[in-house]
Coordinates of C-alpha atoms and ligand atoms in Angstrom, one line a residue:
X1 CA 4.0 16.4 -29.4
X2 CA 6.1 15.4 -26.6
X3 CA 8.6 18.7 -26.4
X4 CA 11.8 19.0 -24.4
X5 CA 10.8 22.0 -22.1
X6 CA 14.2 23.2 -22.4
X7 CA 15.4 24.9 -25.3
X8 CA 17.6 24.1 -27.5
X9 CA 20.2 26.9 -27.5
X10 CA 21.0 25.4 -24.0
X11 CA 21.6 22.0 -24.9
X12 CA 23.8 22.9 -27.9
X13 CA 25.7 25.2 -25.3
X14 CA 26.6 22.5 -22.8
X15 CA 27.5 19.7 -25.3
X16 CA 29.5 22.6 -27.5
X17 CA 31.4 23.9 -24.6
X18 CA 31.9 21.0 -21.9
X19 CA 34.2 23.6 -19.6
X20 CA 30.9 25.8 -19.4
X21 CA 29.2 22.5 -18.7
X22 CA 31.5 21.5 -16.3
X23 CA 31.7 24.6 -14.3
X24 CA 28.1 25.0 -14.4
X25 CA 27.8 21.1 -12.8
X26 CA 30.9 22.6 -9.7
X27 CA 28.6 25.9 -9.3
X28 CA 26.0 24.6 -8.4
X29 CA 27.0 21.1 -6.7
X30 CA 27.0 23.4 -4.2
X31 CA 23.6 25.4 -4.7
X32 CA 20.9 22.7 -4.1
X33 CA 20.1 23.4 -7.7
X34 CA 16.9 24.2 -9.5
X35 CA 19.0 24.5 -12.7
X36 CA 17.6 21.3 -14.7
X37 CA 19.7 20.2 -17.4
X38 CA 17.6 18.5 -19.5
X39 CA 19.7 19.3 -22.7
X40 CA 21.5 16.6 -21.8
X41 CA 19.7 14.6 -19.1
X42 CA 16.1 14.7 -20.1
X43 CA 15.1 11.5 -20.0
X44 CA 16.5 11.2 -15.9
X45 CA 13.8 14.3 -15.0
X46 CA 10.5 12.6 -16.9
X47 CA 8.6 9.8 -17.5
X48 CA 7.3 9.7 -21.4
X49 CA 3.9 8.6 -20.7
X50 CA 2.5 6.8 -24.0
X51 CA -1.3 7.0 -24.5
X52 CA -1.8 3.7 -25.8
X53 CA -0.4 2.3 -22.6
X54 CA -3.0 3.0 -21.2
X55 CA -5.5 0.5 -22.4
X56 CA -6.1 -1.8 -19.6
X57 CA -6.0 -5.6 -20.7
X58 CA -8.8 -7.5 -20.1
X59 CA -7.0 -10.7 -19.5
X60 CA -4.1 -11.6 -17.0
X61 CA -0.7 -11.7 -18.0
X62 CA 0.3 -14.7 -15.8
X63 CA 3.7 -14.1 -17.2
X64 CA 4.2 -11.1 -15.5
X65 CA 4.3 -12.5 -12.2
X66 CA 7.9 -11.7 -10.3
X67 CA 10.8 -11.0 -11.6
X68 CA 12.4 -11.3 -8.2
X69 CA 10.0 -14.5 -7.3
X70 CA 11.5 -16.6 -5.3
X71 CA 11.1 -20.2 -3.5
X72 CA 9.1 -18.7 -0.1
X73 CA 7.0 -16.2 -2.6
X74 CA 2.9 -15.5 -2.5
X75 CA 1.7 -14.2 -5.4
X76 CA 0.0 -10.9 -4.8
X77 CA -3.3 -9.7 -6.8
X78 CA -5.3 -6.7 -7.4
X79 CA -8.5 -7.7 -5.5
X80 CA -11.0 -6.4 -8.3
X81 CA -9.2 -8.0 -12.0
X82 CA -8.3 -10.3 -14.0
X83 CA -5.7 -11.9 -12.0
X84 CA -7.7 -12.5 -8.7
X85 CA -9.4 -15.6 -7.8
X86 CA -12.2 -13.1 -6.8
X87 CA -12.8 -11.8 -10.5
X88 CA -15.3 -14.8 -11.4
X89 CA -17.6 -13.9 -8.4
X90 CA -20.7 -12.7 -10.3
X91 CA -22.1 -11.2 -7.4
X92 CA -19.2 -8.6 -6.8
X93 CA -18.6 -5.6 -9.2
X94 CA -15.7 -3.7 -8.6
X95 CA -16.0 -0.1 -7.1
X96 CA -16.2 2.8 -8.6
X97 CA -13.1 5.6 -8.7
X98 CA -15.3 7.3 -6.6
X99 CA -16.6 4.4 -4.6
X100 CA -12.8 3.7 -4.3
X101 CA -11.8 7.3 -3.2
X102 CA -14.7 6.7 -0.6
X103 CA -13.6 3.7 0.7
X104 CA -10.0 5.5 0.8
X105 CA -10.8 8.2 2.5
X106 CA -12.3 6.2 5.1
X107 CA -9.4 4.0 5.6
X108 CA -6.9 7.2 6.1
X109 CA -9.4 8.5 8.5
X110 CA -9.5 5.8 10.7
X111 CA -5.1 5.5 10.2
X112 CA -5.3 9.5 11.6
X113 CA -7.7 8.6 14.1
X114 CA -5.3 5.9 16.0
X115 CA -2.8 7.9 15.3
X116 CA -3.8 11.0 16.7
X117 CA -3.6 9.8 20.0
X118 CA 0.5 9.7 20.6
X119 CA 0.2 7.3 23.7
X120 CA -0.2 4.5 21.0
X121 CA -2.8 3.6 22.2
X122 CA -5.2 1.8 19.9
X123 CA -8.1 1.6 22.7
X124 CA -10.3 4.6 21.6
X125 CA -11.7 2.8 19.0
X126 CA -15.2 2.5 20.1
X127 CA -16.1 -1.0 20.0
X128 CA -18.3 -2.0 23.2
X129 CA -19.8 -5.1 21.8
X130 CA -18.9 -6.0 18.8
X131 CA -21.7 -8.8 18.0
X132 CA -24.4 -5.7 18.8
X133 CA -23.4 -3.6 15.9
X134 CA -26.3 -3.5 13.7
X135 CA -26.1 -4.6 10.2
X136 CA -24.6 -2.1 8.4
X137 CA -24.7 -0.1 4.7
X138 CA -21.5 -1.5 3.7
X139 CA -19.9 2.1 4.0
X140 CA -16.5 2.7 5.0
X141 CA -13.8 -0.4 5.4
X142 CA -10.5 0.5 4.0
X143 CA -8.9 -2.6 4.3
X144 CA -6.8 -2.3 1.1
X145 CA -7.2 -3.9 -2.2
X146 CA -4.0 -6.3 -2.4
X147 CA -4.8 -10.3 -1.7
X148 CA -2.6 -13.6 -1.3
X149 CA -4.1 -16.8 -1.5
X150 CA -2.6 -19.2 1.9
X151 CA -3.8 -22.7 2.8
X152 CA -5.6 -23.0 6.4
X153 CA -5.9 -26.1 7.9
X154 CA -5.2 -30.0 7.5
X155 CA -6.6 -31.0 5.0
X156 CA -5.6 -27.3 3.9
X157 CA -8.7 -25.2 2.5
X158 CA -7.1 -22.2 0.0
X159 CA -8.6 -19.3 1.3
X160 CA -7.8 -15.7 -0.5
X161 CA -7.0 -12.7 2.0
X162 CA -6.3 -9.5 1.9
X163 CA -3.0 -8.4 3.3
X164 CA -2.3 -5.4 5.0
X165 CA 0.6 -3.8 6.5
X166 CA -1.2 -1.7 8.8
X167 CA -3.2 -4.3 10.9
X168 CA -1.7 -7.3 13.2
X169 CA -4.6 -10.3 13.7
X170 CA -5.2 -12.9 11.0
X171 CA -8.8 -13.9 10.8
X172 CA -10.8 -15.8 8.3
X173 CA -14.8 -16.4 8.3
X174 CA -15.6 -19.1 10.2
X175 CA -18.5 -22.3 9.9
X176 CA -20.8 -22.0 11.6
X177 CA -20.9 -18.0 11.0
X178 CA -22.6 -17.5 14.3
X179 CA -23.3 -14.1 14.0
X180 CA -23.3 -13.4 10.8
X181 CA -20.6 -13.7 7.3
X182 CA -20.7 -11.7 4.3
X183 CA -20.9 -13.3 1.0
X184 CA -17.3 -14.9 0.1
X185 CA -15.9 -16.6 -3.1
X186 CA -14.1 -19.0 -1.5
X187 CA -15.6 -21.7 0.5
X188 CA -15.3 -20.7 4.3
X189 CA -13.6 -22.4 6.8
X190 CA -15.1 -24.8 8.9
X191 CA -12.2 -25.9 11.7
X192 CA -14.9 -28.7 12.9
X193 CA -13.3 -30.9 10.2
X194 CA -9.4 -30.0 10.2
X195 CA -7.7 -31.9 12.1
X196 CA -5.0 -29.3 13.8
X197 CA -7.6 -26.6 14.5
X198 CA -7.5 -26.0 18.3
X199 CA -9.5 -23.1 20.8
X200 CA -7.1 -20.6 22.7
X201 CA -8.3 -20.5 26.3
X202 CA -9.3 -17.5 27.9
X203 CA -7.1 -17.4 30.7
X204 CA -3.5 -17.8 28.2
X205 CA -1.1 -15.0 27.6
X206 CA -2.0 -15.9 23.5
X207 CA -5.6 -14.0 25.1
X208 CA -4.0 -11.2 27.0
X209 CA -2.0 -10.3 23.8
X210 CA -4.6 -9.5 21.7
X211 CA -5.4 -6.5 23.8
X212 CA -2.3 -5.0 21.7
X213 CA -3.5 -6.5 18.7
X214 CA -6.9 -5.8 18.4
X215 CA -6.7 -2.4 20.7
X216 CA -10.1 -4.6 22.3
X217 CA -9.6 -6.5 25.5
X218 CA -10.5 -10.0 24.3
X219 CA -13.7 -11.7 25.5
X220 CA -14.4 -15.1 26.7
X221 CA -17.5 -18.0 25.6
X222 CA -17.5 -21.4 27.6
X223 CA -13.8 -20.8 28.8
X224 CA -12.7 -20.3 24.8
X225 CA -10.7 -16.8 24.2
X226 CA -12.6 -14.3 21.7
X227 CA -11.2 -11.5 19.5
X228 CA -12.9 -8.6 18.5
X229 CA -11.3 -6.1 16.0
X230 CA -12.5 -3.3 14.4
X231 CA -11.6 -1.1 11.1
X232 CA -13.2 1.9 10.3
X233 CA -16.1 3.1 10.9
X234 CA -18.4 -0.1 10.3
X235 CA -16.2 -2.9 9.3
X236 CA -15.4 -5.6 11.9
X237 CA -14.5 -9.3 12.6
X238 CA -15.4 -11.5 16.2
X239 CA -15.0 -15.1 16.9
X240 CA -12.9 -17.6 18.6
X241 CA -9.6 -16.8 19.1
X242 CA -7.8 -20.6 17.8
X243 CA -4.7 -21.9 16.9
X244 CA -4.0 -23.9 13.5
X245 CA -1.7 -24.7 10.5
X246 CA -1.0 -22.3 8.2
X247 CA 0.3 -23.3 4.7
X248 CA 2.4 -20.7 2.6
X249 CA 4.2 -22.4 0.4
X250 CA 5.1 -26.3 0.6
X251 CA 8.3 -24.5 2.2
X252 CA 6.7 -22.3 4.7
X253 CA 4.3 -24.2 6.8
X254 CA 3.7 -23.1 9.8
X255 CA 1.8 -24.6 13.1
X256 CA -0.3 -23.1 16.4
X257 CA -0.3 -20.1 13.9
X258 CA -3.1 -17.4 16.2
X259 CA -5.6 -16.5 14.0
X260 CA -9.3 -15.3 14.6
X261 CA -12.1 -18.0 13.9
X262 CA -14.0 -15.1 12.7
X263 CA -17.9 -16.0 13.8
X264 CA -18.9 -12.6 13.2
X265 CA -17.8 -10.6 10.2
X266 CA -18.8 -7.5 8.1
X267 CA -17.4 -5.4 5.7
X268 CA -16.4 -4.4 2.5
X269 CA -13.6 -7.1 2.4
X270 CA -14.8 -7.6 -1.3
X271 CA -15.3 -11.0 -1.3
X272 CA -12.4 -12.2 0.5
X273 CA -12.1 -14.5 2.9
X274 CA -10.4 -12.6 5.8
X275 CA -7.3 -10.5 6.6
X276 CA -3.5 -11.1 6.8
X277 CA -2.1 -8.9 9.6
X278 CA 1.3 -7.9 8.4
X279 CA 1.9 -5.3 11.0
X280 CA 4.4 -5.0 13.6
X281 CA 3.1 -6.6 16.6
X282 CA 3.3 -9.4 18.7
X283 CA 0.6 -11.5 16.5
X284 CA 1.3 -10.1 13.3
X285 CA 2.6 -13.3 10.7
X286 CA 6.0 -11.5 10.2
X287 CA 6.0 -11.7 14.7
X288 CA 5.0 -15.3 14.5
X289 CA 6.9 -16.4 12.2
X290 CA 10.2 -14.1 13.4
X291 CA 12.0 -17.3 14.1
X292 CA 12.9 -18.7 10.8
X293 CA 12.1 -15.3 8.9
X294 CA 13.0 -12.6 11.5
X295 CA 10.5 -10.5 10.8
X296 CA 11.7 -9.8 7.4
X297 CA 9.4 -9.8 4.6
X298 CA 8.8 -8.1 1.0
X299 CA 6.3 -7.2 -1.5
X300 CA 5.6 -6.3 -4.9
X301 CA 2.4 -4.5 -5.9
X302 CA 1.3 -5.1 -9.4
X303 CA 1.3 -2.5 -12.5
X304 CA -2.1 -3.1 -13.1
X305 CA -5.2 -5.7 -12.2
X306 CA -4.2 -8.0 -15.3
X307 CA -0.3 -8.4 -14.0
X308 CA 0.7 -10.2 -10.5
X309 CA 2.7 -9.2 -8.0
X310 CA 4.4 -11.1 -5.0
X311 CA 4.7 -11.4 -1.1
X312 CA 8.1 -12.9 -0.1
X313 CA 8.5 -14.3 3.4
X314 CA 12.3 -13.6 4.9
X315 CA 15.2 -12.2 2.6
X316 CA 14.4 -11.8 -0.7
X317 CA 17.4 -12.1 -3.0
X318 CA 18.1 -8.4 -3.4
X319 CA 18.1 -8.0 0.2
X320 CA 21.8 -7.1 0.6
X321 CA 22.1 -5.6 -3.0
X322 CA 22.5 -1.9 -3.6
X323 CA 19.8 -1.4 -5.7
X324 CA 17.7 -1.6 -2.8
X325 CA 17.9 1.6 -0.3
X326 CA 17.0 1.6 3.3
X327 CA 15.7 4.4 5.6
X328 CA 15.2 3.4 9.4
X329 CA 12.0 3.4 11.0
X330 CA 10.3 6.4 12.2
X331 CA 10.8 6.3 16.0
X332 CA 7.8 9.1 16.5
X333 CA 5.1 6.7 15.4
X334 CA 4.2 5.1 18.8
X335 CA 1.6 2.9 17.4
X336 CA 2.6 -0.3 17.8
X337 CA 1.3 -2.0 14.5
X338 CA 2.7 0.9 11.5
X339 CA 5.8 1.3 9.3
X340 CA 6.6 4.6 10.6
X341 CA 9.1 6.5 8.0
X342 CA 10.4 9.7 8.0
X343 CA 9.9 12.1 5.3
X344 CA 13.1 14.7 4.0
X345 CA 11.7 16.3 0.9
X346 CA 10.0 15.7 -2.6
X347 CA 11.3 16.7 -5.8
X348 CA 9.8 18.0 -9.3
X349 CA 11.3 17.1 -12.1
X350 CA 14.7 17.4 -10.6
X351 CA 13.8 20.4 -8.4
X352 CA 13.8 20.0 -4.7
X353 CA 10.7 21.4 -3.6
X354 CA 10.7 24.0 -0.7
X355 CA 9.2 22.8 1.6
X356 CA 9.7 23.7 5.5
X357 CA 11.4 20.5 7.4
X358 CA 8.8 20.9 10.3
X359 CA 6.0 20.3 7.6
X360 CA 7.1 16.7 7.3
X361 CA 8.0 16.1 11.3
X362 CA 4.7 18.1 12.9
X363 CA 2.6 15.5 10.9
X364 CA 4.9 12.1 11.1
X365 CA 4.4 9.6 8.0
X366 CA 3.7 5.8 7.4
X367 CA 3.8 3.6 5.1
X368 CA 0.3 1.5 4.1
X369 CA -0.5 -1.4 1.7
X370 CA -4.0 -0.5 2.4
X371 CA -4.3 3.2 1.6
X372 CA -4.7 3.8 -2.4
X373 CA -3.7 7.4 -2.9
X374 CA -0.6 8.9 -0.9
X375 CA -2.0 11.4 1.7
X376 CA 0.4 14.5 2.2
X377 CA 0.5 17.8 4.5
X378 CA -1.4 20.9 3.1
X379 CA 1.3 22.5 2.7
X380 CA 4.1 19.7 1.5
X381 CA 1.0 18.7 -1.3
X382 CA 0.3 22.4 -2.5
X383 CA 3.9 23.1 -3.2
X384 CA 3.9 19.0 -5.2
X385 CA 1.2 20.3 -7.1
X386 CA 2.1 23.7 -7.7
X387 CA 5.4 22.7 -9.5
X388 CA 3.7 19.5 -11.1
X389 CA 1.2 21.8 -12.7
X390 CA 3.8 24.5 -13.4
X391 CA 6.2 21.9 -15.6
X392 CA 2.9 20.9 -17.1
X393 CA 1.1 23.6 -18.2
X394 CA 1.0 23.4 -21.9
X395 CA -1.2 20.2 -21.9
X396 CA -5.5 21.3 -21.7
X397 CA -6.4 19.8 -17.6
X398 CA -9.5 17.6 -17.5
X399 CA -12.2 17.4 -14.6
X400 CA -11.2 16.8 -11.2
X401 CA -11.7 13.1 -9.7
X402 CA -13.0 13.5 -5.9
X403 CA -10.1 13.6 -4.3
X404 CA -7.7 13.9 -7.2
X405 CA -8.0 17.9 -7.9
X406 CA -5.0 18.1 -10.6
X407 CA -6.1 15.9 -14.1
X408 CA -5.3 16.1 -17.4
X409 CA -6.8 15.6 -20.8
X410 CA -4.9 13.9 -22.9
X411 CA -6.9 12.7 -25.5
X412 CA -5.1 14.5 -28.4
X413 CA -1.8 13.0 -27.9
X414 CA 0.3 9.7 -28.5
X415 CA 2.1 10.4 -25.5
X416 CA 3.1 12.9 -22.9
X417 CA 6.1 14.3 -20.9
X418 CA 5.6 13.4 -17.3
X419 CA 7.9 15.2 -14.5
X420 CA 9.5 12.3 -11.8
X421 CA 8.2 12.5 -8.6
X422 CA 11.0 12.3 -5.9
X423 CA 10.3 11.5 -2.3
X424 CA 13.4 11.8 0.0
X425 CA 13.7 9.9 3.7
X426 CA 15.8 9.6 6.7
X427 CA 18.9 8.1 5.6
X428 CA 19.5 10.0 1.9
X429 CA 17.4 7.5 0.5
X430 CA 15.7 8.8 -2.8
X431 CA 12.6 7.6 -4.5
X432 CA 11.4 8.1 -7.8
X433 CA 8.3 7.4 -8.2
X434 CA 7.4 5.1 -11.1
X435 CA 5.3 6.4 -13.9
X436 CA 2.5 4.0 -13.0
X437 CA 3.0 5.8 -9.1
X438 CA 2.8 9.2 -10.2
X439 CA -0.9 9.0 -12.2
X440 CA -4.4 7.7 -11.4
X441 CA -5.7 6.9 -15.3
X442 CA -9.5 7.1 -15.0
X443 CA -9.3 7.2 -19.1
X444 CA -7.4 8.9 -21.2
X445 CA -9.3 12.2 -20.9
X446 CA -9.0 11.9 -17.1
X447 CA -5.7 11.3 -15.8
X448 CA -4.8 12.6 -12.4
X449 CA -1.8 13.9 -9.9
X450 CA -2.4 10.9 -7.7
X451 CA -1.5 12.1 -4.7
X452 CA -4.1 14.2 -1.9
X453 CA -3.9 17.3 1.0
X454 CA -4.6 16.1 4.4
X455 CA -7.5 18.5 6.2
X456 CA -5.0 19.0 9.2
X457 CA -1.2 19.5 9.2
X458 CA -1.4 18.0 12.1
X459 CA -3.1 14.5 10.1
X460 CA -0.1 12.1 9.6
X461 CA 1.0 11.6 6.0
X462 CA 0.9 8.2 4.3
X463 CA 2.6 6.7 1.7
X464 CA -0.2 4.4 -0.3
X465 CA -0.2 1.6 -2.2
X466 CA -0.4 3.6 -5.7
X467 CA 2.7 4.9 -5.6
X468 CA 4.4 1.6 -4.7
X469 CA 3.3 -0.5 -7.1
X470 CA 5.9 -2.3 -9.1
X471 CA 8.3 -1.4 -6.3
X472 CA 10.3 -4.0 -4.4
X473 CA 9.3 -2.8 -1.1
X474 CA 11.1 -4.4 1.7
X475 CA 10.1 -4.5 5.7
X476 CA 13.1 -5.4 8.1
X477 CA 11.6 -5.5 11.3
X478 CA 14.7 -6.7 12.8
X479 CA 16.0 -4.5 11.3
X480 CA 13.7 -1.7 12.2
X481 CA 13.8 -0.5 8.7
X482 CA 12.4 -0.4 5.3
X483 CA 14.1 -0.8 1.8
X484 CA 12.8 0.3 -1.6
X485 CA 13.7 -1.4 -4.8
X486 CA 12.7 -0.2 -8.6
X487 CA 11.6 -2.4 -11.1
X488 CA 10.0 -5.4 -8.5
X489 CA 7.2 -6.6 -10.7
X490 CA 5.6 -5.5 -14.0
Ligands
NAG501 C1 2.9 -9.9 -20.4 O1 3.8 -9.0 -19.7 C2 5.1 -9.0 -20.2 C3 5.9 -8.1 -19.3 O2 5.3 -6.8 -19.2 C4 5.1 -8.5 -21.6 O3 6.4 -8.5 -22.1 C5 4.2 -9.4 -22.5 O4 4.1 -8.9 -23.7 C6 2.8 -9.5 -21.8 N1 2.0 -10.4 -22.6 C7 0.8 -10.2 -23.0 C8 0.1 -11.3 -23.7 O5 0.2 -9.1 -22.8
NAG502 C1 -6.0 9.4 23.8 O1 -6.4 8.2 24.4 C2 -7.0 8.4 25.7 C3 -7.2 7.0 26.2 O2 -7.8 6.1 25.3 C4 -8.2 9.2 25.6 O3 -8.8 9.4 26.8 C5 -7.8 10.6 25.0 O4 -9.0 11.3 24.8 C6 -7.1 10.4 23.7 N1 -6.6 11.7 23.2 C7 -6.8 12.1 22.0 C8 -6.1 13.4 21.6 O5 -7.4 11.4 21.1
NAG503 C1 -14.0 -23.9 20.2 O1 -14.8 -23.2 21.1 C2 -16.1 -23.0 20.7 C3 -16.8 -22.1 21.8 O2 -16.6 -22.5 23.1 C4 -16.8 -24.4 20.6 O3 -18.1 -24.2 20.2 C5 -16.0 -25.3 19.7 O4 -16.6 -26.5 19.6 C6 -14.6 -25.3 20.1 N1 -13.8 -26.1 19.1 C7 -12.9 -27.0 19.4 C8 -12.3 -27.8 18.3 O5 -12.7 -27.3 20.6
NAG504 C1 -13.6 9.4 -18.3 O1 -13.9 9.0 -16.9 C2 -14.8 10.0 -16.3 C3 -14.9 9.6 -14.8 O2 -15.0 8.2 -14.7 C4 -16.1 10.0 -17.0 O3 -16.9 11.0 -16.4 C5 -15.9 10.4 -18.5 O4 -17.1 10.3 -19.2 C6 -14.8 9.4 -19.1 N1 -14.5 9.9 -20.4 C7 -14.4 9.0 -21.4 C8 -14.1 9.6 -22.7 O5 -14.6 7.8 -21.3

């Protein structure tokens, strides 16, 4: 069932007569081709998508984790699976697709909000007292799906967090939970009993920098600093602002690491104990730890919730190789905390897209852990899915998936041509997309185009965490760049 979509006279054509071939290949080297010569170069324009793939295993392949692990390496875990300390927690079933898309939608709406305002600044988030806000639905958080499991503490307490690229603090949930904490699977942290757990005071320049941080000028309770930070629309973390040991690996220990005490917490964190801040500011962990690491850092998001993944601290082995490529960092995101990237072009199945240049630089682009499903101009994600459905259209599409509006049924077949997915940056960096990138399986009757429109051209795009997984991708903040590796993790 899985057909070539070109014919075959064409493909006996080029491999009978190479000069044809040949002169075909000089023509239009210089014609920014839409010819596709899949007579003889198939397999480089399409994924062959097998059916039975697609059955998710219930168990985790442990085996899977890294195959670019390395000494300073966190393994990284789908929060909601087999492979996440968080599985066994009775009380927590995993979200919906459309619970998920929810959740999504909120976290790309608070990204557009922040980013909307080009000053970079991060203070018209409406937070006016944090501790005041009522007890909410558990509606929006968007505070991505990805967790590592550090050590806090002496003795260190394992505590599971979720890490995102697109925020700066670390916090945990604190003892005594002052205000309130949500319902967490690992024990929480209760600094009373560690032995390098310290306050920041209010009148330090460790205080005054979380106004950058946290977009919140920091508060102050019997002369001890106070964070407050806010995501979304109703998800939040207060407490003590405090200084302790932070435990990696047994190679990467690192103390007076700023974190948030976090006294008062709520969210859809999913059962998770806090928040990693991988961003780009002055608190993030790759800024406070920029001495031995310099701000360099890589991940690998897994396949699937049954295979693991990894967060390396400092140069990963294929750092300097060439299968990784490198496009500098956007220079017209402003925010201080996102991976800005710029955006060239996508490609179909070997055909560059037309799309308008100033489609791509009126909106601006970032790069998220956080966000599930890539978020594109109207215009650059009509013209994706335009072509996508063209090179598609002899397989029967299936019901749209809230925000997933181009799905397939696939029910009938063993497996599937799939066109690649090519997104182009700054630099001539090219990015095909893997398979696993390129689809959203609800089932095999429902598989979706997993990218989305943005409302607004003006709405900056983002690059989610779907269409990175089994990626190496690599953040150079020294740098000021970001690589992409293929084939990171399973
Ligand atoms: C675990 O994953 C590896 C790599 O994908 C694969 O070769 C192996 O068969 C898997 N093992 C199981 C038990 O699924
Ligand atoms: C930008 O931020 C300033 C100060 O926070 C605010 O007054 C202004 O309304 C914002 N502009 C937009 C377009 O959001
Ligand atoms: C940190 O500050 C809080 C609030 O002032 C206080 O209750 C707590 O005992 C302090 N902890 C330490 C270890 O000083
Ligand atoms: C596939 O998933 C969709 C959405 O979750 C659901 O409505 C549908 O019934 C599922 N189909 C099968 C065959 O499981």
């Amino acid at each position: 069932m899985a057909t070539m979509i070109v014919p075959n006279s064409i493909a006996f054509q080029l491999s009978a007569n190479s000069l044809f071939f040949l002169l075909l290949i000089i023509f239009c080297s210089s014609c920014k081709t839409t010819f596709a010569f899949q007579g003889t170069k198939s397999k480089s324009f399409h994924h062959i998508l097998h059916l039975n793939s697609l059955l998710q295993s219930a168990a985790c392949n442990s085996s899977t984790q890294g195959l670019h692990h390395q000494k300073s390496s966190l393994q990284v875990v789908h929060k909601h699976g087999p492979c996440s300390p968080l599985h066994l927690d009775r009380a927590k079933t995993p979200p919906t697709h459309a619970e998920t898309f929810f959740q999504d939608e909120g976290r790309v709406r608070y990204i557009q909000s922040r980013l909307a305002n080009k000053s970079g600044s991060k203070a018209d988030v409406k937070v006016t007292d944090v501790a005041n806000l009522p007890a909410k639905d558990g509606r929006v958080v968007g505070s991505g799906n990805y967790i590592v499991t550090v050590g806090v503490g002496t003795p260190k307490k394992q505590l599971s967090l979720i890490f995102d690229t697109g925020s700066d603090i670390t916090w945990t949930q604190c003892e005594p939970c002052l205000g309130y904490c949500y319902h967490q699977r690992d024990a929480k942290f209760d600094p009373s009993v560690s032995s390098t757990y310290s306050n920041v005071s209010c009148n330090s320049v460790q205080c005054s920098s979380l106004v950058s941080a946290t977009g919140h000028l920091p508060l102050c309770s019997l002369s001890t600093c106070v964070y407050r930070i806010q995501y979304g629309d109703s998800s939040f973390s207060t407490g003590f602002f405090a200084k302790e040991r932070l435990t990696l690996t047994p190679f990467d220990v690192f103390d007076n690491f700023l974190f948030g005490c976090g006294q008062n917490n709520q969210g859809l964190f999913g059962g998770a104990a806090g928040l990693l801040g991988l961003g780009r500011d002055q608190l993030s962990l790759p800024s406070q730890t920029a001495r031995k690491y310099n701000k360099i850092f890589s991940y690998c998001l897994p396949s699937s919730s049954s295979s693991i993944g990894f967060l390396t601290l400092g140069k990963c082995r294929r750092y300097g190789s060439k299968s990784v490529k490198f496009t500098p960092l956007s220079t017209s995101i402003q925010d201080s905390s996102f991976y800005g990237l710029d955006i060239t072009g996508i490609s179909v199945g070997g055909k560059r897209l037309s799309i308008s240049a100033s489609v791509f630089t009126t909106a601006g682009a970032i790069i998220d852990s956080g966000t599930v499903i890539t978020r594109l101009p109207p215009d650059a994600y009509a013209a994706l899915r335009s072509e996508f459905r063209q090179r598609m259209r002899r397989y029967r599409m299936g019901r749209e998936l809230s925000i997933l509006d181009t799905c397939y049924d696939f029910s009938k077949y063993k497996s599937v041509n799939i066109p690649k997915i090519s997104f182009f940056f700054r630099g001539g960096v090219k990015l095909t997309i893997p398979l696993v990138g390129t689809l959203y399986v609800a089932n095999v009757s429902q598989v979706c185009l997993a990218f989305a429109a943005n409302s607004d051209a003006s709405d900056i795009a983002i690059f989610g965490n779907t269409q990175q997984k089994t990626l190496q991708v690599i953040y150079d903040g020294a740098g000021g760049r970001v690589g992409f590796g293929t084939k990171g993790c399973y």
